[in-house]
Short mmCIF file of C-alpha atoms in Angstrom, two decimals:
data_model
loop_
_atom_site.label_atom_id
_atom_site.label_comp_id
_atom_site.label_asym_id
_atom_site.label_seq_id
_atom_site.Cartn_x
_atom_site.Cartn_y
_atom_site.Cartn_z
CA MET C 118 68.28 38.32 11.42
CA LYS C 119 69.06 36.96 8.10
CA ARG C 120 73.23 36.54 7.81
CA ILE C 121 75.40 36.29 4.52
CA PRO C 122 75.82 33.45 3.03
CA PRO C 123 79.79 32.57 2.76
CA THR C 124 81.77 34.47 0.17
CA ALA C 125 85.50 33.56 0.14
CA ARG C 126 86.13 30.24 -0.88
CA ARG C 127 89.63 29.13 0.77
CA GLY C 128 90.69 25.39 0.64
CA ALA C 129 90.53 23.38 4.07
CA ALA C 130 94.18 24.36 6.15
CA THR C 131 95.75 21.84 7.98
CA VAL C 132 93.84 20.84 11.31
CA GLY C 133 96.67 19.04 13.22
CA LEU C 134 96.91 21.38 16.18
CA ALA C 135 93.15 21.76 16.44
CA ILE C 136 92.82 17.50 16.65
CA ALA C 137 95.51 17.40 19.02
CA SER C 138 93.94 19.87 21.61
CA ILE C 139 90.72 17.71 21.03
CA ALA C 140 92.47 14.25 21.80
CA LEU C 141 92.81 16.00 25.73
CA LEU C 142 89.45 15.96 26.17
CA THR C 143 89.40 12.17 26.10
CA ALA C 144 91.84 12.06 29.13
CA CYS C 145 89.90 14.65 31.31
CA GLY C 146 87.39 12.19 33.20
CA THR C 147 84.58 9.42 32.81
CA THR C 148 81.69 11.45 33.70
CA ALA C 149 79.15 12.59 30.78
CA ALA C 150 79.59 16.17 30.36
CA ASN C 151 76.07 17.73 30.61
CA ASP C 152 73.39 15.68 31.99
CA GLY C 153 70.54 17.90 30.96
CA GLY C 154 70.10 19.92 34.84
CA GLY C 155 71.66 23.46 33.02
CA GLU C 156 74.95 23.14 34.82
CA ALA C 157 78.18 23.38 33.45
CA ALA C 158 80.33 19.87 33.29
CA GLU C 159 82.72 19.17 35.35
CA GLU C 160 84.39 16.65 33.11
CA LEU C 161 84.53 14.53 30.26
CA GLY C 162 83.35 11.65 29.25
CA GLU C 163 83.81 9.12 26.03
CA PHE C 164 82.50 10.80 22.95
CA GLU C 165 79.26 9.28 21.99
CA GLY C 166 79.69 8.92 18.29
CA GLN C 167 78.03 11.70 16.91
CA VAL C 168 76.60 15.45 17.11
CA SER C 169 74.05 17.27 16.01
CA LEU C 170 74.66 21.29 15.24
CA LEU C 171 72.46 24.17 14.39
CA ALA C 172 74.31 27.15 12.48
CA TRP C 173 74.10 29.83 10.48
CA PRO C 174 74.90 28.89 6.29
CA GLY C 175 78.85 28.68 5.98
CA TYR C 176 79.74 28.05 9.24
CA VAL C 177 79.41 24.09 9.36
CA GLU C 178 80.88 23.22 5.83
CA ASP C 179 81.98 19.14 4.89
CA GLY C 180 82.59 19.73 1.39
CA THR C 181 79.06 18.91 0.07
CA ASN C 182 78.85 23.10 -1.07
CA ASP C 183 82.35 22.97 -2.57
CA PRO C 184 84.91 19.79 -2.16
CA ALA C 185 87.55 22.07 -1.26
CA VAL C 186 86.00 23.93 2.17
CA ASP C 187 85.73 20.97 4.99
CA TRP C 188 86.60 21.33 8.53
CA VAL C 189 84.05 18.93 9.48
CA THR C 190 85.39 15.59 7.80
CA PRO C 191 89.09 16.38 9.81
CA PHE C 192 86.95 16.52 12.95
CA GLU C 193 85.08 13.28 12.21
CA GLU C 194 87.81 11.37 11.14
CA GLU C 195 89.61 12.44 14.71
CA THR C 196 87.04 12.32 16.83
CA GLY C 197 84.58 9.78 15.53
CA CYS C 198 81.73 11.96 16.21
CA GLU C 199 79.64 12.33 13.30
CA VAL C 200 77.92 15.73 12.47
CA THR C 201 74.93 16.37 11.40
CA SER C 202 74.22 19.79 10.82
CA LYS C 203 71.06 21.90 10.15
CA THR C 204 71.59 26.03 8.97
CA TYR C 205 68.92 28.30 9.69
CA GLY C 206 67.83 31.93 7.98
CA THR C 207 66.72 34.28 11.45
CA SER C 208 67.76 34.39 14.74
CA ASP C 209 64.46 33.74 15.55
CA GLU C 210 64.16 30.66 13.36
CA ALA C 211 67.13 29.01 15.22
CA PHE C 212 65.39 29.84 18.92
CA ASN C 213 62.51 28.24 17.49
CA LEU C 214 64.41 25.07 16.67
CA MET C 215 66.23 25.03 19.53
CA LYS C 216 62.94 24.25 21.62
CA THR C 217 62.71 21.06 19.58
CA GLY C 218 65.35 19.71 21.70
CA GLU C 219 67.35 18.21 18.39
CA TYR C 220 70.24 19.91 18.26
CA ASP C 221 73.45 19.74 20.74
CA VAL C 222 74.82 22.71 19.65
CA VAL C 223 73.55 25.89 18.47
CA ALA C 224 75.27 29.29 16.60
CA ALA C 225 73.93 31.97 18.30
CA SER C 226 73.81 35.69 17.54
CA GLY C 227 73.35 38.16 20.53
CA ASP C 228 69.79 38.89 19.59
CA ALA C 229 68.72 35.18 20.57
CA SER C 230 71.57 33.80 23.15
CA LEU C 231 70.60 35.67 26.23
CA ARG C 232 66.72 34.26 24.88
CA LEU C 233 68.34 31.05 24.85
CA VAL C 234 69.57 31.40 28.04
CA ALA C 235 66.54 32.82 29.77
CA ALA C 236 64.46 30.38 28.40
CA GLY C 237 66.74 27.49 29.77
CA ASP C 238 67.67 25.52 26.39
CA VAL C 239 71.28 26.26 26.53
CA ALA C 240 73.51 25.51 29.41
CA PRO C 241 76.87 27.19 31.07
CA VAL C 242 80.27 25.43 29.63
CA ASN C 243 82.99 24.41 31.46
CA THR C 244 85.68 26.79 29.41
CA ASP C 245 88.19 24.58 31.22
CA LEU C 246 87.18 21.64 29.39
CA ILE C 247 87.88 23.80 26.16
CA PRO C 248 91.92 24.65 25.63
CA ASN C 249 91.30 26.74 22.95
CA TYR C 250 89.00 28.89 24.49
CA GLU C 251 92.47 29.97 26.13
CA GLY C 252 93.48 31.70 22.62
CA ILE C 253 90.08 33.94 22.06
CA TYR C 254 90.35 37.75 21.99
CA ASP C 255 90.11 38.74 25.72
CA PHE C 256 87.48 41.68 24.57
CA LEU C 257 85.09 38.64 23.40
CA LYS C 258 84.83 36.19 26.62
CA MET C 259 82.80 36.80 29.32
CA GLN C 260 80.52 39.80 27.39
CA SER C 261 76.47 40.40 28.12
CA TRP C 262 75.64 38.30 25.16
CA ASN C 263 77.50 35.29 26.23
CA SER C 264 77.88 34.90 29.79
CA VAL C 265 75.37 35.42 32.54
CA ASP C 266 75.71 36.19 36.38
CA GLY C 267 79.90 35.35 35.75
CA GLU C 268 79.45 31.93 33.85
CA ALA C 269 80.08 32.20 30.29
CA TYR C 270 77.52 30.53 27.86
CA GLY C 271 79.69 29.46 25.08
CA VAL C 272 82.74 30.02 22.76
CA PRO C 273 83.02 33.01 20.43
CA HIS C 274 83.24 32.43 17.23
CA GLY C 275 83.09 35.42 14.87
CA TYR C 276 82.49 38.75 14.80
CA GLY C 277 82.17 42.25 12.97
CA ALA C 278 80.50 45.44 12.56
CA ASN C 279 77.65 47.22 11.18
CA LEU C 280 79.07 49.95 8.50
CA LEU C 281 77.88 53.43 6.88
CA MET C 282 78.37 52.40 3.43
CA TYR C 283 78.23 55.60 1.19
CA ASN C 284 78.25 56.59 -2.87
CA THR C 285 81.42 58.11 -3.13
CA GLU C 286 80.46 60.21 -6.32
CA VAL C 287 77.75 61.71 -4.02
CA PHE C 288 79.90 61.75 -0.93
CA PRO C 289 83.51 62.65 -1.71
CA GLU C 290 84.43 63.16 1.56
CA ALA C 291 83.62 60.00 3.76
CA PRO C 292 80.96 61.30 6.37
CA THR C 293 81.87 60.95 9.57
CA SER C 294 78.41 60.51 11.47
CA TRP C 295 75.21 58.47 11.37
CA ASP C 296 73.57 61.83 10.96
CA VAL C 297 72.89 61.02 6.96
CA VAL C 298 70.63 58.46 7.39
CA PHE C 299 69.01 59.81 10.47
CA ASP C 300 68.74 63.67 10.60
CA LYS C 301 69.81 64.71 7.18
CA ALA C 302 67.96 62.07 5.15
CA SER C 303 66.11 64.36 3.50
CA GLU C 304 69.14 65.28 1.75
CA ASN C 305 68.97 61.72 -0.14
CA SER C 306 65.54 60.95 0.50
CA GLY C 307 64.39 57.39 -1.22
CA LYS C 308 68.17 56.13 -1.72
CA VAL C 309 68.46 55.22 1.83
CA THR C 310 68.90 51.79 3.17
CA ALA C 311 68.50 50.34 6.40
CA TYR C 312 69.06 46.92 7.96
CA ASP C 313 65.57 44.94 7.88
CA SER C 314 65.51 43.83 11.60
CA PRO C 315 63.78 45.17 15.00
CA ILE C 316 67.35 44.96 16.44
CA TYR C 317 68.34 48.00 14.22
CA ILE C 318 66.49 49.83 16.50
CA ALA C 319 69.55 49.91 18.60
CA ASP C 320 71.25 51.67 15.85
CA ALA C 321 68.66 54.64 16.20
CA ALA C 322 70.03 54.03 20.05
CA VAL C 323 73.28 54.07 19.45
CA TYR C 324 72.50 57.59 17.28
CA LEU C 325 71.18 59.05 20.87
CA MET C 326 73.32 58.61 22.80
CA HIS C 327 75.37 61.05 21.47
CA HIS C 328 72.97 63.44 19.92
CA GLN C 329 70.71 63.49 22.71
CA PRO C 330 73.08 62.54 25.87
CA ASP C 331 69.87 63.87 28.21
CA LEU C 332 67.74 60.64 27.10
CA GLY C 333 70.62 58.84 29.30
CA ILE C 334 70.60 55.66 27.16
CA GLU C 335 74.03 53.69 28.19
CA ASN C 336 73.50 51.04 26.19
CA PRO C 337 71.48 50.86 22.90
CA TYR C 338 70.05 47.32 24.21
CA ALA C 339 68.82 48.28 27.36
CA LEU C 340 66.17 51.09 26.67
CA ASP C 341 63.27 51.94 29.16
CA GLU C 342 59.96 53.25 27.41
CA THR C 343 60.98 57.11 27.20
CA GLN C 344 64.41 55.53 25.56
CA PHE C 345 62.75 53.42 23.32
CA GLN C 346 59.86 55.71 22.38
CA ALA C 347 62.77 58.12 21.10
CA ALA C 348 64.33 55.43 18.87
CA VAL C 349 61.43 54.68 17.59
CA ASP C 350 60.32 57.93 16.94
CA LEU C 351 63.84 58.44 15.10
CA LEU C 352 62.96 56.10 12.89
CA LYS C 353 59.54 56.62 11.78
CA GLU C 354 61.14 59.65 10.57
CA GLN C 355 63.60 58.21 8.78
CA ARG C 356 61.25 56.02 7.42
CA ALA C 357 60.06 58.22 4.74
CA HIS C 358 63.24 58.65 3.35
CA ILE C 359 64.10 54.96 3.25
CA GLY C 360 64.06 53.76 -0.30
CA GLU C 361 64.13 49.93 0.48
CA TYR C 362 65.12 48.03 3.93
CA TRP C 363 67.76 44.95 3.21
CA SER C 364 68.02 41.72 4.70
CA ASP C 365 69.54 40.20 1.34
CA TYR C 366 73.04 41.42 0.99
CA LEU C 367 73.06 40.91 -2.69
CA LYS C 368 69.70 43.38 -2.90
CA GLU C 369 71.97 45.25 -1.22
CA ILE C 370 75.34 45.09 -3.97
CA GLN C 371 72.48 45.62 -7.16
CA ALA C 372 70.95 48.86 -5.19
CA PHE C 373 74.82 50.45 -4.61
CA GLU C 374 75.91 49.34 -7.99
CA THR C 375 72.70 51.08 -10.11
CA GLY C 376 72.51 53.87 -7.56
CA ASP C 377 69.15 53.07 -6.11
CA THR C 378 70.78 53.50 -2.73
CA VAL C 379 73.83 55.96 -2.03
CA VAL C 380 74.20 55.65 1.53
CA GLY C 381 72.98 53.46 4.46
CA THR C 382 74.29 50.46 7.00
CA SER C 383 76.42 47.80 5.34
CA TRP C 384 78.84 45.28 6.12
CA GLN C 385 82.78 45.31 5.76
CA VAL C 386 82.00 41.91 3.04
CA ILE C 387 79.26 43.77 1.21
CA GLN C 388 81.99 46.48 0.80
CA ASN C 389 84.74 43.77 -0.84
CA VAL C 390 82.50 42.12 -2.91
CA LEU C 391 81.68 45.99 -4.35
CA GLU C 392 84.92 47.21 -4.38
CA GLY C 393 85.48 43.90 -6.67
CA SER C 394 83.27 45.15 -9.46
CA GLY C 395 84.46 48.91 -9.62
CA ALA C 396 81.32 49.86 -7.50
CA PRO C 397 81.90 53.30 -6.17
CA THR C 398 81.40 52.62 -2.31
CA ALA C 399 83.29 52.87 0.27
CA VAL C 400 82.18 52.27 4.14
CA THR C 401 83.14 54.07 7.44
CA LEU C 402 82.62 53.59 10.78
CA PRO C 403 81.09 56.74 12.38
CA GLU C 404 82.17 58.62 15.12
CA GLU C 405 79.32 57.75 17.35
CA GLY C 406 80.34 53.94 17.29
CA THR C 407 77.99 51.07 15.72
CA THR C 408 76.15 48.26 16.39
CA GLY C 409 77.15 44.92 15.42
CA TRP C 410 77.79 40.90 15.88
CA SER C 411 79.62 38.66 17.92
CA ASP C 412 78.34 34.74 17.42
CA THR C 413 78.64 32.37 20.45
CA TRP C 414 78.57 28.53 19.76
CA MET C 415 76.57 27.31 22.86
CA ILE C 416 75.40 23.87 24.33
CA ALA C 417 71.78 22.27 24.73
CA SER C 418 70.63 22.21 28.39
CA GLU C 419 69.76 18.91 27.33
CA ALA C 420 72.14 17.67 24.63
CA LYS C 421 72.25 14.14 23.91
CA ASN C 422 75.40 14.14 23.14
CA PRO C 423 77.43 16.59 25.43
CA ASN C 424 81.16 14.93 25.14
CA CYS C 425 81.13 15.33 21.40
CA ALA C 426 79.33 19.13 22.00
CA TYR C 427 82.02 19.90 24.02
CA ALA C 428 84.94 18.88 21.14
CA TRP C 429 83.08 20.53 18.45
CA LEU C 430 83.65 23.81 20.89
CA ASP C 431 86.58 23.14 21.32
CA TYR C 432 88.08 22.48 17.85
CA ILE C 433 85.43 25.50 16.14
CA ALA C 434 87.55 27.71 18.50
CA SER C 435 91.21 25.93 17.31
CA PRO C 436 93.08 28.69 14.45
CA GLU C 437 93.00 26.28 11.80
CA ALA C 438 89.14 25.74 11.91
CA ASN C 439 88.28 29.03 13.13
CA ALA C 440 90.26 30.40 10.27
CA GLN C 441 89.08 28.76 7.79
CA ALA C 442 85.27 28.78 9.00
CA THR C 443 85.13 32.87 9.61
CA GLU C 444 87.14 33.65 6.36
CA TYR C 445 84.47 31.54 4.23
CA PHE C 446 81.30 33.60 6.25
CA GLY C 447 83.40 36.82 5.78
CA GLU C 448 83.85 38.03 9.19
CA ALA C 449 87.12 38.45 11.64
CA PRO C 450 87.83 35.26 14.13
CA SER C 451 87.54 34.85 17.16
CA ASN C 452 90.89 33.16 18.18
CA GLU C 453 94.25 35.30 18.28
CA ALA C 454 96.17 33.21 15.89
CA ALA C 455 93.99 32.27 13.08
CA CYS C 456 95.21 35.21 11.19
CA GLU C 457 98.10 32.90 10.94
CA PHE C 458 96.04 30.43 8.77
CA ARG C 459 94.19 32.63 6.50
CA SER C 460 94.81 34.83 3.35
CA GLU C 461 96.48 37.39 3.08
CA GLY C 462 95.34 40.66 3.81
CA SER C 463 91.78 39.06 5.05
CA CYS C 464 92.23 39.71 9.19
CA GLU C 465 93.33 43.39 8.01
CA ALA C 466 89.95 43.62 5.77
CA PHE C 467 88.13 42.86 8.84
CA HIS C 468 90.06 44.53 11.49
CA ALA C 469 90.51 41.45 13.22
CA GLY C 470 91.86 42.09 16.77
CA ASP C 471 92.20 45.52 16.39
CA GLU C 472 90.77 46.40 20.21
CA GLU C 473 90.52 49.81 19.79
CA TYR C 474 88.28 49.30 17.23
CA ALA C 475 86.23 46.53 18.33
CA SER C 476 85.46 48.52 21.59
CA GLN C 477 83.11 50.92 19.31
CA ILE C 478 80.63 48.32 18.38
CA TRP C 479 78.02 47.70 20.36
CA TYR C 480 77.25 43.84 19.53
CA TRP C 481 74.19 42.94 19.03
CA SER C 482 72.24 41.62 22.58
CA THR C 483 68.92 40.12 23.09
CA PRO C 484 66.71 42.97 24.57
CA ILE C 485 65.11 41.98 27.98
CA ALA C 486 63.03 43.60 30.76
CA GLU C 487 66.21 43.22 33.15
CA CYS C 488 68.17 46.29 31.50
CA LEU C 489 71.27 44.81 30.79
CA ASP C 490 72.88 48.61 31.69
CA GLY C 491 72.25 47.32 34.94
CA ARG C 492 69.48 49.63 36.11
CA THR C 493 66.86 47.90 38.52
CA ASP C 494 64.59 51.32 39.12
CA VAL C 495 62.60 50.40 35.54
CA GLU C 496 62.13 48.12 33.73
CA CYS C 497 63.55 48.35 29.53
CA VAL C 498 62.12 46.95 26.59
CA ASP C 499 62.01 43.16 25.97
CA TYR C 500 62.35 42.12 22.45
CA SER C 501 59.10 41.29 21.80
CA GLY C 502 58.19 44.81 22.27
CA TRP C 503 61.16 45.97 19.85
CA THR C 504 59.26 43.27 17.15
CA GLU C 505 56.29 45.19 17.42
CA ALA C 506 57.67 48.68 17.17
CA TRP C 507 59.56 47.24 13.87
CA SER C 508 56.39 46.86 12.38
CA GLU C 509 54.64 49.81 12.93
CA ILE C 510 57.80 51.67 12.05
CA LYS C 511 57.84 49.95 8.91
CA GLY C 512 54.03 50.17 8.26
#
């Protein structure tokens, strides 16, 4: 998926406490972390002097894009692990790049993480070797998109919800349901928008969970053929009323500013931009719940620099570094103490730590044939099926 570029511009916070926790890693032992066998490290050894990261834009900032935004340099200075990084624009791109074996660490969204695990490209992690893991919100740990068979496959980074955005002049009262983009989409035909990705099929599934309970959908990423076809049919009906699908956030901002779009899926950070420009828009989390993302830092199964990789996972999970990275990008932090280091009001804007709010979010997960809802009597449609169907939906 194409993700939003960094929006917040905030100077680097103090990172002393984060570095202190990293220093503890060197005392964990002399055995190298991951030996390439796909098993979690038992102990750590000396840092190798470098680490290669693959991440969304805005997750690995070293002052190049903005001299005031740099959480990489302090990490390098304290650990001696020189960071090289590459950014990617979609989860599919990240998945393919990890197959090159050139990267020690990847920041993966839920629509890529299980694919990486299934392909053997990432290894489970020993969270005992990551001191800052303890400070991560419990509701983000050991979830279906970042763990398998009781083993953690990374460290949560940031998270957010896909919200319903609406023009307040067209909707004087906030909509309470996603029906305004599905069953009632004809009322604003041509001015409805939706996120341009196969994973958007899950948004239709969330809606059907509440409005067609006889389908028996328990997880919007675990759809058998009948359930999947119902979601596809709903999106094909919606297609007639879509003015434009979006993946570039700037295009959605422009469409709502001009009035070409009046309702559709969006992100809180987009609303923050529109609110700042005085546009008549607002966002809400409808009664059916919604989809969203929770990104995970994962270590390559054959990482060339596993000890520096573990050091990075611990550092970026620290309150200070996590605060900088997630605010710069525009999302809620994963570390409970990170809000102490973010600008006033930013955590509230993204509902950081609000477990009740977070419980309404179905975080992106990779659809696989083995149903994520636990069913064993049927097969579910995997991501390749979702990709094929999305092409048919858009026409």
